[in-house]
PDB file of C-alpha atoms in Angstrom:
ATOM      1  CA  MET A   1      13.683  10.727   8.763  1.00 84.00           C
ATOM      2  CA  LYS A   2      10.989  12.239  10.946  1.00 86.00           C
ATOM      3  CA  TYR A   3       7.993   9.962  11.298  1.00 92.00           C
ATOM      4  CA  VAL A   4       4.902  10.092  13.494  1.00 90.00           C
ATOM      5  CA  ALA A   5       2.368   7.300  13.224  1.00 90.00           C
ATOM      6  CA  PRO A   6      -1.363   8.040  12.951  1.00 88.00           C
ATOM      7  CA  TRP A   7      -2.957   8.179  16.399  1.00 86.00           C
ATOM      8  CA  TRP A   8      -5.090   5.149  15.607  1.00 86.00           C
ATOM      9  CA  LEU A   9      -1.988   2.984  15.002  1.00 90.00           C
ATOM     10  CA  PRO A  10      -0.179   3.280  18.339  1.00 91.00           C
ATOM     11  CA  GLY A  11       2.284   0.349  18.317  1.00 96.00           C
ATOM     12  CA  GLY A  12       4.809  -1.511  16.224  1.00 97.00           C
ATOM     13  CA  ASN A  13       2.542  -4.468  15.490  1.00 97.00           C
ATOM     14  CA  SER A  14      -0.375  -2.326  14.371  1.00 95.00           C
ATOM     15  CA  GLN A  15       1.904  -0.196  12.200  1.00 95.00           C
ATOM     16  CA  THR A  16       3.385  -3.338  10.644  1.00 96.00           C
ATOM     17  CA  ILE A  17       0.179  -5.232   9.979  1.00 95.00           C
ATOM     18  CA  TRP A  18      -1.975  -2.307   8.884  1.00 92.00           C
ATOM     19  CA  ALA A  19       0.641  -1.091   6.411  1.00 91.00           C
ATOM     20  CA  ALA A  20       0.899  -4.507   4.792  1.00 92.00           C
ATOM     21  CA  LEU A  21      -2.818  -5.211   4.598  1.00 90.00           C
ATOM     22  CA  ARG A  22      -4.795  -1.985   4.415  1.00 81.00           C
ATOM     23  CA  SER A  23      -2.804   1.150   3.611  1.00 82.00           C
ATOM     24  CA  GLY A  24      -2.621   2.684   0.145  1.00 86.00           C
ATOM     25  CA  ARG A  25       0.566   1.952  -1.774  1.00 90.00           C
ATOM     26  CA  TYR A  26       0.702   4.411  -4.689  1.00 86.00           C
ATOM     27  CA  LEU A  27      -0.993   7.365  -6.300  1.00 84.00           C
ATOM     28  CA  GLY A  28      -3.007   6.784  -9.471  1.00 87.00           C
ATOM     29  CA  ASP A  29      -2.953   3.473 -11.290  1.00 91.00           C
ATOM     30  CA  ALA A  30      -1.267   0.401  -9.880  1.00 93.00           C
ATOM     31  CA  PRO A  31       2.286  -0.233 -11.102  1.00 96.00           C
ATOM     32  CA  ILE A  32       2.493  -2.657 -14.018  1.00 97.00           C
ATOM     33  CA  PHE A  33       5.495  -4.969 -14.259  1.00 98.00           C
ATOM     34  CA  ARG A  34       7.066  -6.806 -17.201  1.00 98.00           C
ATOM     35  CA  ARG A  35       8.922  -9.962 -16.278  1.00 98.00           C
ATOM     36  CA  ALA A  36      12.303 -11.014 -17.611  1.00 98.00           C
ATOM     37  CA  ARG A  37      14.061 -14.271 -16.767  1.00 98.00           C
ATOM     38  CA  TRP A  38      17.779 -14.074 -16.189  1.00 98.00           C
ATOM     39  CA  VAL A  39      20.027 -17.137 -16.260  1.00 98.00           C
ATOM     40  CA  ALA A  40      22.135 -17.293 -13.104  1.00 97.00           C
ATOM     41  CA  PRO A  41      25.838 -18.222 -13.068  1.00 96.00           C
ATOM     42  CA  ASP A  42      24.908 -21.746 -11.920  1.00 97.00           C
ATOM     43  CA  ASP A  43      22.384 -22.141 -14.799  1.00 97.00           C
ATOM     44  CA  ASP A  44      19.422 -21.645 -12.482  1.00 98.00           C
ATOM     45  CA  PHE A  45      17.169 -18.623 -13.065  1.00 98.00           C
ATOM     46  CA  VAL A  46      16.101 -15.378 -11.417  1.00 98.00           C
ATOM     47  CA  ASP A  47      12.927 -13.549 -12.459  1.00 98.00           C
ATOM     48  CA  VAL A  48      13.169  -9.752 -12.625  1.00 98.00           C
ATOM     49  CA  ASP A  49      10.082  -7.534 -12.804  1.00 98.00           C
ATOM     50  CA  PHE A  50      10.549  -4.169 -14.557  1.00 98.00           C
ATOM     51  CA  ALA A  51       8.047  -1.413 -13.808  1.00 98.00           C
ATOM     52  CA  GLN A  52       6.377  -0.326 -17.046  1.00 97.00           C
ATOM     53  CA  HIS A  53       6.219   3.436 -16.672  1.00 97.00           C
ATOM     54  CA  ALA A  54       7.928   6.087 -18.754  1.00 96.00           C
ATOM     55  CA  SER A  55      11.525   7.000 -17.908  1.00 97.00           C
ATOM     56  CA  ALA A  56      14.452   8.363 -19.890  1.00 98.00           C
ATOM     57  CA  ALA A  57      17.121   5.895 -21.001  1.00 97.00           C
ATOM     58  CA  ASP A  58      19.669   7.616 -18.748  1.00 97.00           C
ATOM     59  CA  ALA A  59      17.329   8.114 -15.790  1.00 98.00           C
ATOM     60  CA  PRO A  60      18.339   6.509 -12.491  1.00 98.00           C
ATOM     61  CA  LEU A  61      17.351   2.869 -12.012  1.00 98.00           C
ATOM     62  CA  LEU A  62      15.952   1.954  -8.606  1.00 99.00           C
ATOM     63  CA  VAL A  63      16.549  -1.730  -7.815  1.00 99.00           C
ATOM     64  CA  VAL A  64      14.343  -3.083  -5.016  1.00 99.00           C
ATOM     65  CA  PHE A  65      15.414  -6.274  -3.235  1.00 98.00           C
ATOM     66  CA  HIS A  66      12.417  -7.734  -1.411  1.00 98.00           C
ATOM     67  CA  GLY A  67      12.197  -9.302   2.026  1.00 98.00           C
ATOM     68  CA  LEU A  68      11.545 -12.829   3.275  1.00 98.00           C
ATOM     69  CA  GLU A  69       8.895 -14.434   1.037  1.00 98.00           C
ATOM     70  CA  GLY A  70       8.287 -11.085  -0.668  1.00 98.00           C
ATOM     71  CA  SER A  71       7.870 -10.217  -4.345  1.00 98.00           C
ATOM     72  CA  SER A  72       7.014  -7.336  -6.676  1.00 98.00           C
ATOM     73  CA  ALA A  73       3.475  -7.605  -5.284  1.00 97.00           C
ATOM     74  CA  SER A  74       4.593  -6.733  -1.756  1.00 97.00           C
ATOM     75  CA  HIS A  75       3.221  -3.451  -0.441  1.00 95.00           C
ATOM     76  CA  TYR A  76       6.651  -1.848  -0.186  1.00 97.00           C
ATOM     77  CA  ALA A  77       7.686  -2.945  -3.699  1.00 97.00           C
ATOM     78  CA  GLU A  78       4.603  -1.366  -5.228  1.00 97.00           C
ATOM     79  CA  ALA A  79       5.135   1.750  -3.110  1.00 96.00           C
ATOM     80  CA  PHE A  80       8.744   2.116  -4.270  1.00 98.00           C
ATOM     81  CA  ALA A  81       7.661   1.561  -7.888  1.00 98.00           C
ATOM     82  CA  GLY A  82       5.071   4.310  -7.462  1.00 96.00           C
ATOM     83  CA  VAL A  83       7.643   6.725  -6.061  1.00 97.00           C
ATOM     84  CA  ALA A  84      10.076   5.859  -8.868  1.00 98.00           C
ATOM     85  CA  ARG A  85       7.325   6.616 -11.389  1.00 98.00           C
ATOM     86  CA  SER A  86       6.684  10.022  -9.817  1.00 97.00           C
ATOM     87  CA  ARG A  87      10.399  10.845 -10.106  1.00 98.00           C
ATOM     88  CA  GLY A  88      10.729   9.591 -13.664  1.00 98.00           C
ATOM     89  CA  TRP A  89      13.104   6.827 -12.551  1.00 98.00           C
ATOM     90  CA  ALA A  90      13.182   3.278 -13.864  1.00 98.00           C
ATOM     91  CA  CYS A  91      12.447   0.571 -11.305  1.00 98.00           C
ATOM     92  CA  ALA A  92      13.116  -3.166 -11.153  1.00 98.00           C
ATOM     93  CA  VAL A  93      12.375  -5.856  -8.588  1.00 98.00           C
ATOM     94  CA  PRO A  94      14.611  -8.955  -8.850  1.00 98.00           C
ATOM     95  CA  HIS A  95      13.090 -11.977  -7.132  1.00 98.00           C
ATOM     96  CA  PHE A  96      15.160 -14.162  -4.892  1.00 98.00           C
ATOM     97  CA  ARG A  97      15.053 -17.768  -6.007  1.00 98.00           C
ATOM     98  CA  GLY A  98      11.686 -19.384  -5.534  1.00 97.00           C
ATOM     99  CA  CYS A  99       9.878 -16.101  -4.800  1.00 98.00           C
ATOM    100  CA  SER A 100       8.547 -15.275  -8.269  1.00 98.00           C
ATOM    101  CA  GLY A 101       5.780 -17.866  -8.216  1.00 97.00           C
ATOM    102  CA  GLU A 102       7.862 -20.615  -9.826  1.00 97.00           C
ATOM    103  CA  LEU A 103      10.225 -22.935  -8.016  1.00 97.00           C
ATOM    104  CA  ASN A 104      13.844 -22.534  -9.032  1.00 97.00           C
ATOM    105  CA  ARG A 105      15.745 -25.533 -10.362  1.00 97.00           C
ATOM    106  CA  ALA A 106      18.948 -25.749  -8.313  1.00 98.00           C
ATOM    107  CA  PRO A 107      19.277 -27.533  -4.935  1.00 98.00           C
ATOM    108  CA  ARG A 108      19.225 -24.187  -3.147  1.00 98.00           C
ATOM    109  CA  ALA A 109      16.874 -21.296  -2.373  1.00 98.00           C
ATOM    110  CA  TYR A 110      17.854 -17.890  -0.971  1.00 98.00           C
ATOM    111  CA  HIS A 111      19.217 -16.549   2.299  1.00 98.00           C
ATOM    112  CA  SER A 112      19.835 -13.346   4.224  1.00 98.00           C
ATOM    113  CA  GLY A 113      23.537 -13.029   3.496  1.00 97.00           C
ATOM    114  CA  ASP A 114      23.690 -14.006  -0.170  1.00 97.00           C
ATOM    115  CA  PHE A 115      25.953 -11.172  -1.275  1.00 98.00           C
ATOM    116  CA  GLU A 116      27.199 -13.201  -4.253  1.00 98.00           C
ATOM    117  CA  GLU A 117      23.652 -13.246  -5.645  1.00 98.00           C
ATOM    118  CA  ILE A 118      23.309  -9.505  -5.024  1.00 98.00           C
ATOM    119  CA  ASP A 119      26.639  -8.949  -6.766  1.00 98.00           C
ATOM    120  CA  TRP A 120      25.862 -10.607 -10.086  1.00 98.00           C
ATOM    121  CA  ILE A 121      22.361  -9.092 -10.193  1.00 98.00           C
ATOM    122  CA  LEU A 122      23.606  -5.553  -9.576  1.00 98.00           C
ATOM    123  CA  ARG A 123      26.493  -5.922 -12.019  1.00 98.00           C
ATOM    124  CA  ARG A 124      24.078  -7.028 -14.736  1.00 98.00           C
ATOM    125  CA  PHE A 125      21.885  -4.005 -14.069  1.00 98.00           C
ATOM    126  CA  ARG A 126      25.004  -1.816 -14.246  1.00 98.00           C
ATOM    127  CA  ARG A 127      25.989  -3.287 -17.621  1.00 98.00           C
ATOM    128  CA  GLN A 128      22.594  -2.901 -19.250  1.00 97.00           C
ATOM    129  CA  HIS A 129      21.390   0.421 -17.836  1.00 98.00           C
ATOM    130  CA  ALA A 130      22.637   3.732 -19.208  1.00 98.00           C
ATOM    131  CA  GLY A 131      21.904   5.820 -16.127  1.00 98.00           C
ATOM    132  CA  PRO A 132      23.020   5.541 -12.509  1.00 98.00           C
ATOM    133  CA  VAL A 133      21.936   2.529 -10.460  1.00 98.00           C
ATOM    134  CA  VAL A 134      20.743   2.822  -6.863  1.00 99.00           C
ATOM    135  CA  ALA A 135      19.473  -0.049  -4.742  1.00 99.00           C
ATOM    136  CA  VAL A 136      17.233  -0.500  -1.728  1.00 99.00           C
ATOM    137  CA  GLY A 137      16.821  -3.728   0.200  1.00 98.00           C
ATOM    138  CA  VAL A 138      13.857  -4.368   2.451  1.00 98.00           C
ATOM    139  CA  SER A 139      14.165  -6.560   5.550  1.00 98.00           C
ATOM    140  CA  LEU A 140      16.068  -9.716   4.448  1.00 98.00           C
ATOM    141  CA  GLY A 141      16.938  -8.046   1.135  1.00 98.00           C
ATOM    142  CA  GLY A 142      18.444  -5.097   2.992  1.00 98.00           C
ATOM    143  CA  ASN A 143      20.697  -7.287   5.110  1.00 98.00           C
ATOM    144  CA  ALA A 144      21.927  -9.054   1.969  1.00 98.00           C
ATOM    145  CA  LEU A 145      22.479  -5.713   0.217  1.00 98.00           C
ATOM    146  CA  MET A 146      24.419  -4.220   3.127  1.00 98.00           C
ATOM    147  CA  ARG A 147      26.377  -7.456   3.458  1.00 98.00           C
ATOM    148  CA  TRP A 148      27.324  -6.995  -0.212  1.00 98.00           C
ATOM    149  CA  ALA A 149      28.297  -3.346   0.281  1.00 98.00           C
ATOM    150  CA  GLY A 150      30.520  -4.272   3.208  1.00 98.00           C
ATOM    151  CA  GLU A 151      32.093  -7.155   1.323  1.00 98.00           C
ATOM    152  CA  MET A 152      32.790  -5.049  -1.788  1.00 98.00           C
ATOM    153  CA  GLY A 153      34.191  -2.014   0.008  1.00 98.00           C
ATOM    154  CA  ALA A 154      35.318   0.677  -2.441  1.00 98.00           C
ATOM    155  CA  GLU A 155      34.515  -1.562  -5.410  1.00 98.00           C
ATOM    156  CA  ALA A 156      30.788  -1.147  -4.754  1.00 98.00           C
ATOM    157  CA  ALA A 157      30.955   2.419  -6.080  1.00 98.00           C
ATOM    158  CA  SER A 158      31.747   1.095  -9.564  1.00 98.00           C
ATOM    159  CA  VAL A 159      28.407  -0.736  -9.549  1.00 98.00           C
ATOM    160  CA  VAL A 160      25.969   1.493  -7.662  1.00 98.00           C
ATOM    161  CA  THR A 161      25.793   5.140  -6.687  1.00 98.00           C
ATOM    162  CA  ALA A 162      24.114   4.511  -3.335  1.00 98.00           C
ATOM    163  CA  VAL A 163      22.275   1.832  -1.352  1.00 99.00           C
ATOM    164  CA  ALA A 164      19.704   1.703   1.429  1.00 99.00           C
ATOM    165  CA  SER A 165      18.345  -0.922   3.788  1.00 98.00           C
ATOM    166  CA  VAL A 166      14.876  -0.680   5.301  1.00 98.00           C
ATOM    167  CA  CYS A 167      13.909  -2.455   8.533  1.00 98.00           C
ATOM    168  CA  SER A 168      16.639  -4.997   7.970  1.00 98.00           C
ATOM    169  CA  PRO A 169      17.678  -7.582  10.588  1.00 98.00           C
ATOM    170  CA  LEU A 170      21.340  -6.581  10.491  1.00 98.00           C
ATOM    171  CA  ASP A 171      21.956  -8.843  13.501  1.00 98.00           C
ATOM    172  CA  LEU A 172      20.245 -12.049  12.386  1.00 98.00           C
ATOM    173  CA  ALA A 173      20.604 -13.871  15.693  1.00 98.00           C
ATOM    174  CA  ALA A 174      18.879 -11.083  17.634  1.00 98.00           C
ATOM    175  CA  SER A 175      16.037 -10.870  15.136  1.00 98.00           C
ATOM    176  CA  GLY A 176      15.753 -14.631  14.790  1.00 97.00           C
ATOM    177  CA  MET A 177      15.306 -14.997  18.524  1.00 96.00           C
ATOM    178  CA  ALA A 178      12.809 -12.112  18.686  1.00 97.00           C
ATOM    179  CA  ILE A 179      10.554 -13.455  15.942  1.00 97.00           C
ATOM    180  CA  GLY A 180      10.468 -16.853  17.656  1.00 95.00           C
ATOM    181  CA  GLN A 181       8.845 -15.603  20.852  1.00 95.00           C
ATOM    182  CA  GLY A 182       5.372 -14.650  22.069  1.00 96.00           C
ATOM    183  CA  PHE A 183       3.080 -12.766  19.694  1.00 96.00           C
ATOM    184  CA  ASN A 184       5.749 -12.771  17.009  1.00 95.00           C
ATOM    185  CA  ARG A 185       5.914 -16.570  17.054  1.00 96.00           C
ATOM    186  CA  GLN A 186       2.155 -16.938  16.848  1.00 96.00           C
ATOM    187  CA  VAL A 187       1.649 -14.401  14.047  1.00 96.00           C
ATOM    188  CA  TYR A 188       4.763 -13.615  11.996  1.00 96.00           C
ATOM    189  CA  THR A 189       6.561 -16.951  12.324  1.00 97.00           C
ATOM    190  CA  ARG A 190       3.429 -18.865  11.355  1.00 96.00           C
ATOM    191  CA  MET A 191       2.874 -16.536   8.397  1.00 96.00           C
ATOM    192  CA  PHE A 192       6.371 -17.115   7.036  1.00 97.00           C
ATOM    193  CA  LEU A 193       6.398 -20.873   7.615  1.00 97.00           C
ATOM    194  CA  ARG A 194       3.027 -21.187   5.881  1.00 97.00           C
ATOM    195  CA  THR A 195       4.769 -20.555   2.532  1.00 97.00           C
ATOM    196  CA  MET A 196       8.354 -21.535   3.315  1.00 98.00           C
ATOM    197  CA  VAL A 197       7.638 -25.110   4.367  1.00 98.00           C
ATOM    198  CA  PRO A 198       5.614 -26.089   1.251  1.00 98.00           C
ATOM    199  CA  LYS A 199       8.285 -24.609  -1.011  1.00 98.00           C
ATOM    200  CA  ALA A 200      10.989 -26.502   0.848  1.00 98.00           C
ATOM    201  CA  LEU A 201       9.042 -29.744   0.434  1.00 98.00           C
ATOM    202  CA  LYS A 202       8.734 -29.101  -3.299  1.00 98.00           C
ATOM    203  CA  LYS A 203      12.494 -28.577  -3.350  1.00 98.00           C
ATOM    204  CA  LEU A 204      12.868 -31.974  -1.688  1.00 98.00           C
ATOM    205  CA  ASP A 205      10.708 -33.500  -4.409  1.00 98.00           C
ATOM    206  CA  GLN A 206      13.083 -31.951  -6.967  1.00 98.00           C
ATOM    207  CA  HIS A 207      16.177 -33.194  -5.164  1.00 98.00           C
ATOM    208  CA  PRO A 208      15.415 -36.286  -3.045  1.00 98.00           C
ATOM    209  CA  GLY A 209      17.583 -36.666   0.038  1.00 97.00           C
ATOM    210  CA  LEU A 210      18.396 -32.952   0.263  1.00 97.00           C
ATOM    211  CA  PHE A 211      17.233 -32.765   3.892  1.00 97.00           C
ATOM    212  CA  ASP A 212      15.148 -34.626   6.478  1.00 97.00           C
ATOM    213  CA  ARG A 213      11.470 -34.286   5.550  1.00 97.00           C
ATOM    214  CA  GLN A 214      10.101 -35.213   8.980  1.00 98.00           C
ATOM    215  CA  ALA A 215      12.467 -32.829  10.737  1.00 97.00           C
ATOM    216  CA  LEU A 216      11.281 -30.000   8.510  1.00 98.00           C
ATOM    217  CA  LEU A 217       7.631 -30.826   9.129  1.00 97.00           C
ATOM    218  CA  ALA A 218       8.348 -30.612  12.851  1.00 97.00           C
ATOM    219  CA  ALA A 219       9.873 -27.112  12.580  1.00 97.00           C
ATOM    220  CA  ARG A 220       7.873 -24.535  14.520  1.00 96.00           C
ATOM    221  CA  ASP A 221      10.158 -21.520  14.274  1.00 97.00           C
ATOM    222  CA  LEU A 222      12.640 -19.951  11.876  1.00 97.00           C
ATOM    223  CA  TYR A 223      15.609 -21.240  13.871  1.00 97.00           C
ATOM    224  CA  ALA A 224      14.543 -24.838  13.287  1.00 98.00           C
ATOM    225  CA  PHE A 225      13.716 -24.132   9.629  1.00 98.00           C
ATOM    226  CA  ASP A 226      17.095 -22.488   9.038  1.00 98.00           C
ATOM    227  CA  ASN A 227      18.861 -25.291  10.898  1.00 98.00           C
ATOM    228  CA  ILE A 228      17.288 -27.983   8.700  1.00 98.00           C
ATOM    229  CA  PHE A 229      16.937 -26.185   5.364  1.00 98.00           C
ATOM    230  CA  THR A 230      18.486 -22.748   4.846  1.00 98.00           C
ATOM    231  CA  ALA A 231      21.839 -23.272   6.518  1.00 98.00           C
ATOM    232  CA  PRO A 232      22.928 -26.640   5.070  1.00 98.00           C
ATOM    233  CA  LEU A 233      21.662 -25.862   1.557  1.00 97.00           C
ATOM    234  CA  HIS A 234      23.792 -22.721   1.408  1.00 98.00           C
ATOM    235  CA  GLY A 235      27.061 -23.866   2.910  1.00 97.00           C
ATOM    236  CA  PHE A 236      26.567 -23.108   6.612  1.00 98.00           C
ATOM    237  CA  GLU A 237      27.072 -25.602   9.425  1.00 98.00           C
ATOM    238  CA  ASP A 238      23.809 -24.804  11.207  1.00 98.00           C
ATOM    239  CA  ALA A 239      21.453 -21.937  11.996  1.00 98.00           C
ATOM    240  CA  ASP A 240      23.872 -20.375  14.482  1.00 98.00           C
ATOM    241  CA  ASP A 241      26.678 -20.372  11.918  1.00 98.00           C
ATOM    242  CA  TYR A 242      24.325 -18.971   9.270  1.00 98.00           C
ATOM    243  CA  TRP A 243      23.000 -16.177  11.447  1.00 98.00           C
ATOM    244  CA  ALA A 244      26.509 -15.203  12.563  1.00 98.00           C
ATOM    245  CA  ARG A 245      28.214 -15.246   9.159  1.00 98.00           C
ATOM    246  CA  ALA A 246      25.343 -13.795   7.119  1.00 98.00           C
ATOM    247  CA  SER A 247      24.654 -10.786   9.356  1.00 98.00           C
ATOM    248  CA  ALA A 248      25.575  -7.445   7.816  1.00 98.00           C
ATOM    249  CA  LYS A 249      26.208  -5.577  11.074  1.00 98.00           C
ATOM    250  CA  PRO A 250      29.854  -6.700  11.513  1.00 98.00           C
ATOM    251  CA  HIS A 251      30.602  -5.559   7.949  1.00 98.00           C
ATOM    252  CA  LEU A 252      29.109  -2.058   8.088  1.00 98.00           C
ATOM    253  CA  GLN A 253      32.467  -0.534   9.009  1.00 98.00           C
ATOM    254  CA  HIS A 254      33.756  -1.582   5.577  1.00 98.00           C
ATOM    255  CA  VAL A 255      30.999   0.096   3.530  1.00 98.00           C
ATOM    256  CA  ALA A 256      32.564   2.641   1.145  1.00 98.00           C
ATOM    257  CA  VAL A 257      29.557   3.790  -0.886  1.00 98.00           C
ATOM    258  CA  PRO A 258      26.814   6.156   0.363  1.00 98.00           C
ATOM    259  CA  ALA A 259      24.432   3.970   2.363  1.00 98.00           C
ATOM    260  CA  LEU A 260      21.345   4.428   4.500  1.00 98.00           C
ATOM    261  CA  ALA A 261      20.207   2.037   7.226  1.00 98.00           C
ATOM    262  CA  LEU A 262      16.637   2.790   8.295  1.00 98.00           C
ATOM    263  CA  ASN A 263      15.190   0.915  11.272  1.00 98.00           C
ATOM    264  CA  ALA A 264      12.223   1.793  13.445  1.00 98.00           C
ATOM    265  CA  LEU A 265      12.927   1.410  17.142  1.00 98.00           C
ATOM    266  CA  ASN A 266       9.561  -0.288  17.666  1.00 98.00           C
ATOM    267  CA  ASP A 267      10.050  -2.931  14.980  1.00 98.00           C
ATOM    268  CA  PRO A 268       8.447  -6.068  16.464  1.00 97.00           C
ATOM    269  CA  PHE A 269      11.216  -8.423  15.407  1.00 92.00           C
ATOM    270  CA  VAL A 270      14.303  -6.258  14.925  1.00 98.00           C
ATOM    271  CA  PRO A 271      15.206  -5.402  18.554  1.00 97.00           C
ATOM    272  CA  ALA A 272      16.310  -1.813  19.072  1.00 98.00           C
ATOM    273  CA  GLY A 273      19.242  -3.001  21.170  1.00 97.00           C
ATOM    274  CA  SER A 274      20.619  -4.964  18.210  1.00 98.00           C
ATOM    275  CA  LEU A 275      20.762  -1.987  15.851  1.00 98.00           C
ATOM    276  CA  PRO A 276      24.098  -0.478  14.824  1.00 98.00           C
ATOM    277  CA  GLY A 277      25.321   2.708  16.415  1.00 98.00           C
ATOM    278  CA  ALA A 278      27.713   5.312  15.062  1.00 98.00           C
ATOM    279  CA  ALA A 279      30.726   3.296  16.235  1.00 98.00           C
ATOM    280  CA  ASP A 280      29.552   0.246  14.264  1.00 98.00           C
ATOM    281  CA  VAL A 281      29.483   1.866  10.817  1.00 98.00           C
ATOM    282  CA  SER A 282      31.812   3.608   8.390  1.00 98.00           C
ATOM    283  CA  PRO A 283      31.481   7.335   7.632  1.00 98.00           C
ATOM    284  CA  PHE A 284      29.595   6.373   4.456  1.00 98.00           C
ATOM    285  CA  VAL A 285      26.659   4.932   6.414  1.00 98.00           C
ATOM    286  CA  THR A 286      23.781   7.122   7.583  1.00 98.00           C
ATOM    287  CA  LEU A 287      21.595   5.744  10.379  1.00 98.00           C
ATOM    288  CA  TRP A 288      17.914   6.665  10.590  1.00 98.00           C
ATOM    289  CA  GLN A 289      16.241   5.180  13.658  1.00 98.00           C
ATOM    290  CA  PRO A 290      12.837   6.797  14.239  1.00 97.00           C
ATOM    291  CA  ALA A 291      10.889   5.801  17.342  1.00 97.00           C
ATOM    292  CA  GLN A 292       7.919   4.486  15.347  1.00 97.00           C
ATOM    293  CA  GLY A 293       7.221   2.722  12.066  1.00 97.00           C
ATOM    294  CA  GLY A 294       7.025  -0.974  12.882  1.00 97.00           C
ATOM    295  CA  HIS A 295       8.472  -3.500  10.452  1.00 98.00           C
ATOM    296  CA  VAL A 296       8.331  -2.034   6.931  1.00 97.00           C
ATOM    297  CA  GLY A 297       5.257  -0.137   8.034  1.00 96.00           C
ATOM    298  CA  PHE A 298       5.432   3.647   8.377  1.00 95.00           C
ATOM    299  CA  PRO A 299       1.733   4.177   7.537  1.00 92.00           C
ATOM    300  CA  SER A 300       0.890   7.839   7.226  1.00 87.00           C
ATOM    301  CA  ALA A 301      -1.909  10.257   6.511  1.00 74.00           C
ATOM    302  CA  PRO A 302      -0.221  13.238   4.782  1.00 58.00           C
ATOM    303  CA  ALA A 303      -1.820  16.655   4.600  1.00 52.00           C
ATOM    304  CA  GLY A 304      -4.604  16.733   2.039  1.00 45.00           C
ATOM    305  CA  CYS A 305      -5.336  12.999   2.389  1.00 48.00           C
ATOM    306  CA  ALA A 306      -7.989  11.297   4.448  1.00 46.00           C
ATOM    307  CA  ALA A 307      -6.674  10.181   7.825  1.00 50.00           C
ATOM    308  CA  PHE A 308      -8.090   6.689   7.239  1.00 54.00           C
ATOM    309  CA  PRO A 309      -6.882   4.309   5.901  1.00 62.00           C
ATOM    310  CA  GLY A 310      -3.642   6.157   5.159  1.00 70.00           C
ATOM    311  CA  ASN A 311      -0.801   5.107   2.871  1.00 86.00           C
ATOM    312  CA  VAL A 312       2.771   3.843   3.008  1.00 92.00           C
ATOM    313  CA  ARG A 313       4.418   6.399   0.733  1.00 92.00           C
ATOM    314  CA  VAL A 314       6.251   8.381   3.397  1.00 93.00           C
ATOM    315  CA  MET A 315       9.015   5.780   3.848  1.00 96.00           C
ATOM    316  CA  PRO A 316       9.818   5.107   0.163  1.00 97.00           C
ATOM    317  CA  GLU A 317       9.655   8.838  -0.528  1.00 96.00           C
ATOM    318  CA  ALA A 318      12.176   9.558   2.241  1.00 97.00           C
ATOM    319  CA  VAL A 319      14.487   6.697   1.248  1.00 98.00           C
ATOM    320  CA  THR A 320      14.360   7.626  -2.425  1.00 98.00           C
ATOM    321  CA  ALA A 321      15.087  11.258  -1.532  1.00 98.00           C
ATOM    322  CA  PHE A 322      18.224  10.088   0.287  1.00 98.00           C
ATOM    323  CA  LEU A 323      19.307   8.079  -2.744  1.00 98.00           C
ATOM    324  CA  ALA A 324      18.550  11.015  -5.064  1.00 98.00           C
ATOM    325  CA  ALA A 325      20.749  13.291  -2.959  1.00 98.00           C
ATOM    326  CA  GLN A 326      23.723  10.994  -3.687  1.00 98.00           C
ATOM    327  CA  LEU A 327      23.381  11.250  -7.494  1.00 97.00           C
TER     328      LEU A 327
END
């Protein structure tokens, strides 16, 4: 992927923030989603939003796994839905538990390495869709998706035709440390905790005694939050154990389905030095590591469009073109 940021967005933070808040997401009308509620294997639920545009019954289905605290309303989800519409593909956005606007019921939430959750969701899509299934995971969702692909090995090809991760923290410890420092701590960490902490407290109301309320209220970074909430609720000893075992990077050598890992080298909280190189991945994995783009940013002003405010279509168009080439 060749990407050059607009001259008026010179750094990773500006490319990240502007893309999320100001750039255009789609051409024409906004994507419209229809929600379906799926019962999970543990009798909890997952809400899946299906884009309501025309597509043939046997057209490819693009499954978009969102990032931390994301949803079908995230800028990248709407952008991917718009690109799917332009290709005549179906598109669906499954929500990780607690991210659809309604708190899930079980004494758990979601986490970066939940490949079991990815597995049953993708297998259900495979059973009910007549055409090929391709999947893209963004940020946290991409790590979980790649973790699944590595875990499944050759079996993944019976479920999906191809997968892609976008700006994913494939080394969770490196990214967790980066987001907890300096500007990242003051801006991105605070943004995430602003929604994560209240949801965790509601989970405690559902299941009294699940964790230490005062310890959670004292959390000021994602390490502390994961140490108190995410790790113990999902079977990990602590945040260090969670970040080590849930990271997809050590499993990329076992991927046996066409896969793309796209990471900008100036991503504010996915350090370039933590990204996989050719020796870290199987021959099925393609690495795209452009110099610019930020974190799920890639704002652009294509020919024929006004240079300001730009849009975020260039990344989903490139990723979807990769997936299309595998069909």
